[in-house]
Each structure stands twice: as structure tokens, then as C-alpha cells.
PDB file of C-alpha atoms in Angstrom:
ATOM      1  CA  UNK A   1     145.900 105.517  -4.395  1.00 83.00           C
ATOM      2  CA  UNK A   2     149.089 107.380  -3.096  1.00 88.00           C
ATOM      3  CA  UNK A   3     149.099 110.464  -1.265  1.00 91.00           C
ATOM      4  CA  UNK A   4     152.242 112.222  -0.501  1.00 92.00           C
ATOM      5  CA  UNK A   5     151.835 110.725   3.249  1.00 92.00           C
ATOM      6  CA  UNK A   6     149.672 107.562   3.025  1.00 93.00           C
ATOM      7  CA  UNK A   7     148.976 104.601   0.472  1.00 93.00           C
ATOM      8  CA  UNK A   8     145.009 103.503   0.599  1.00 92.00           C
ATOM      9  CA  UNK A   9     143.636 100.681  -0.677  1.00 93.00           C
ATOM     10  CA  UNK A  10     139.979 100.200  -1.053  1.00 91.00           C
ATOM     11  CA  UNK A  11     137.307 100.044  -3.221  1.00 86.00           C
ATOM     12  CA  UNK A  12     136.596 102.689  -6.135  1.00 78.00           C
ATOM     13  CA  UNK A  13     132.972 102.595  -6.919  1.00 72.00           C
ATOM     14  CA  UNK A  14     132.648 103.386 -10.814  1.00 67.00           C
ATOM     15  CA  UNK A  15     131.330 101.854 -13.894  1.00 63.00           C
ATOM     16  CA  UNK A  16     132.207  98.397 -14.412  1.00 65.00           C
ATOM     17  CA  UNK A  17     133.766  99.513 -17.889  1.00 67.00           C
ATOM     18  CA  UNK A  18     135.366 102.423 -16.626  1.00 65.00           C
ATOM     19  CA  UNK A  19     139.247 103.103 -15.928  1.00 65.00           C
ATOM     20  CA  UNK A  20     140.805 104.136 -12.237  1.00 65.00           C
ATOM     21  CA  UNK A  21     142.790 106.560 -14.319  1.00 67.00           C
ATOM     22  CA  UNK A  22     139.627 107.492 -16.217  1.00 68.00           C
ATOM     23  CA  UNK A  23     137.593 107.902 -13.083  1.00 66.00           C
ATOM     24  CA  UNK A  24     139.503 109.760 -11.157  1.00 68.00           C
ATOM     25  CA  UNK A  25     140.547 112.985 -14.121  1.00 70.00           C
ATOM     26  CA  UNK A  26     136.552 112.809 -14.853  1.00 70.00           C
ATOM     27  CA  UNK A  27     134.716 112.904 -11.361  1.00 70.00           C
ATOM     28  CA  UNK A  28     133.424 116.202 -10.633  1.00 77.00           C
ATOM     29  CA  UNK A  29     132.926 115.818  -6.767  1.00 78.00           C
ATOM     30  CA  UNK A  30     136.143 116.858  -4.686  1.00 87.00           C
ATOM     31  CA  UNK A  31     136.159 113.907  -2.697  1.00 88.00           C
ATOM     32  CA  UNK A  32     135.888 110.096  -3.551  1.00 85.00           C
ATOM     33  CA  UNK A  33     134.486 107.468  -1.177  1.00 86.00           C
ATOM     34  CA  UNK A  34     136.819 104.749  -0.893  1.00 91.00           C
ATOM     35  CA  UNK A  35     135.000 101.035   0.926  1.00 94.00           C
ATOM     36  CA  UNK A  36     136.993  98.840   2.852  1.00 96.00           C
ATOM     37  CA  UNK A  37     139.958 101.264   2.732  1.00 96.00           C
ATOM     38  CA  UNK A  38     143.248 100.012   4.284  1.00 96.00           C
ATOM     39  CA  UNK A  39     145.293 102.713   5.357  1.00 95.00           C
ATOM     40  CA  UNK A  40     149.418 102.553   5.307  1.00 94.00           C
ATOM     41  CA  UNK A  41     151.709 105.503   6.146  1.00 93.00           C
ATOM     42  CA  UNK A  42     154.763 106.377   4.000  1.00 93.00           C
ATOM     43  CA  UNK A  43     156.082 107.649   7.005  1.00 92.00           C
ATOM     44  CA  UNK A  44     156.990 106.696  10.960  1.00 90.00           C
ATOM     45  CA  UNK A  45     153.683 107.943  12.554  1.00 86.00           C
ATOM     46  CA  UNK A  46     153.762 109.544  15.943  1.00 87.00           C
ATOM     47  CA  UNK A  47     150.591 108.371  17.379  1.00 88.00           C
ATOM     48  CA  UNK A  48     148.375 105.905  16.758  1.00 89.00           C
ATOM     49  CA  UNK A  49     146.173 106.219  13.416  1.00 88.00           C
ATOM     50  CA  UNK A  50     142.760 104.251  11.768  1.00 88.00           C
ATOM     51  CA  UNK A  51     144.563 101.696   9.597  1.00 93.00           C
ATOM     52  CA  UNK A  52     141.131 100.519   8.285  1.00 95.00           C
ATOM     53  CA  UNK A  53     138.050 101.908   7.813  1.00 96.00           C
ATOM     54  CA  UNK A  54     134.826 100.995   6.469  1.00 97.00           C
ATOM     55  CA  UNK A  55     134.554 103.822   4.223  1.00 96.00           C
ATOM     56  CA  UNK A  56     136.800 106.667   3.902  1.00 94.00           C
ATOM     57  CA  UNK A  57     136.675 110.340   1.724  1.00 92.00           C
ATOM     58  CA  UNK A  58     139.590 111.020   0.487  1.00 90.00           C
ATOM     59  CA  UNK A  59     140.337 114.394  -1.543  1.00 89.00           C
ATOM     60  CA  UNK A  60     140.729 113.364  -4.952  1.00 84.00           C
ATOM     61  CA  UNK A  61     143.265 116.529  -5.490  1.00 85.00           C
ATOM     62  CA  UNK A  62     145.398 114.936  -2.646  1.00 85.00           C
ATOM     63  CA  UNK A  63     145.723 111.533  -4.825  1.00 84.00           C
ATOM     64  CA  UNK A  64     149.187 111.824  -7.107  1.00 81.00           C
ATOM     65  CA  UNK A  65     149.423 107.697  -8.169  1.00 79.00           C
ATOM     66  CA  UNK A  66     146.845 105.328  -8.200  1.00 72.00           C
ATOM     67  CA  UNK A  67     146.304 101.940 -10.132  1.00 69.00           C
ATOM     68  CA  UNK A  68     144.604  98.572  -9.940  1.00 66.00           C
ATOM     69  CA  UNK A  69     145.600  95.569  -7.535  1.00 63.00           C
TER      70      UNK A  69
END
């Protein structure tokens, strides 16, 4: 998924039938746990930040683009 600031790349736990797309419009909860997440900044970062994380929230209002890879 895409945030204005950071890409992540992880794992999306859903229904093996279900869409990203689908998922995400749908899911009540504010936040989505994302496994294996791979962080990358759209940006020049300052300091040092996590660049991978076992499993990461991320506010599902915050995500603009997301799709498959």
C-alpha cells in the first residue's frame, strides 16, 4: 500500500477469494495488520527508521493506492 510518505509491502491477511481493493473499502477496524511489512520512504528521511518489521498497523484511512505484487 502507498501512503502519502511511505510504500509498505507485506502481507494482507483476508479471505483467500477476496480482493485487496475489496478488503480494504469493506474492513470495519481502523487499522490493518500488515506481516512481514517492508517499509520504503517516498522521501529523504532524516534519521534512521524500521525498514522491516514483523508486523506492522497501519491506518487503513492513511492508505491512498494499494495493489497486488
Amino acid at each position: 500500500g502507498y501512503t502519502s510518505h511511505f510504500v509498505i509491502q507485506g502481507g494482507f491477511h483476508m479471505g483467500s477469494d477476496s480482493l485487496v481493493s475489496d478488503f480494504m473499502a469493506s474492513s470495519r477496524a481502523q487499522f490493518v495488520g500488515v506481516t512481514n511489512a517492508n517499509i520504503f520512504p517516498l522521501f529523504e528521511p532524516q534519521a534512521a527508521i524500521v525498514q522491516e518489521c514483523p508486523l506492522l498497523y497501519v491506518y487503513r484511512s492513511a492508505v491512498q493506492i494499494h495493489h497486488l505484487v
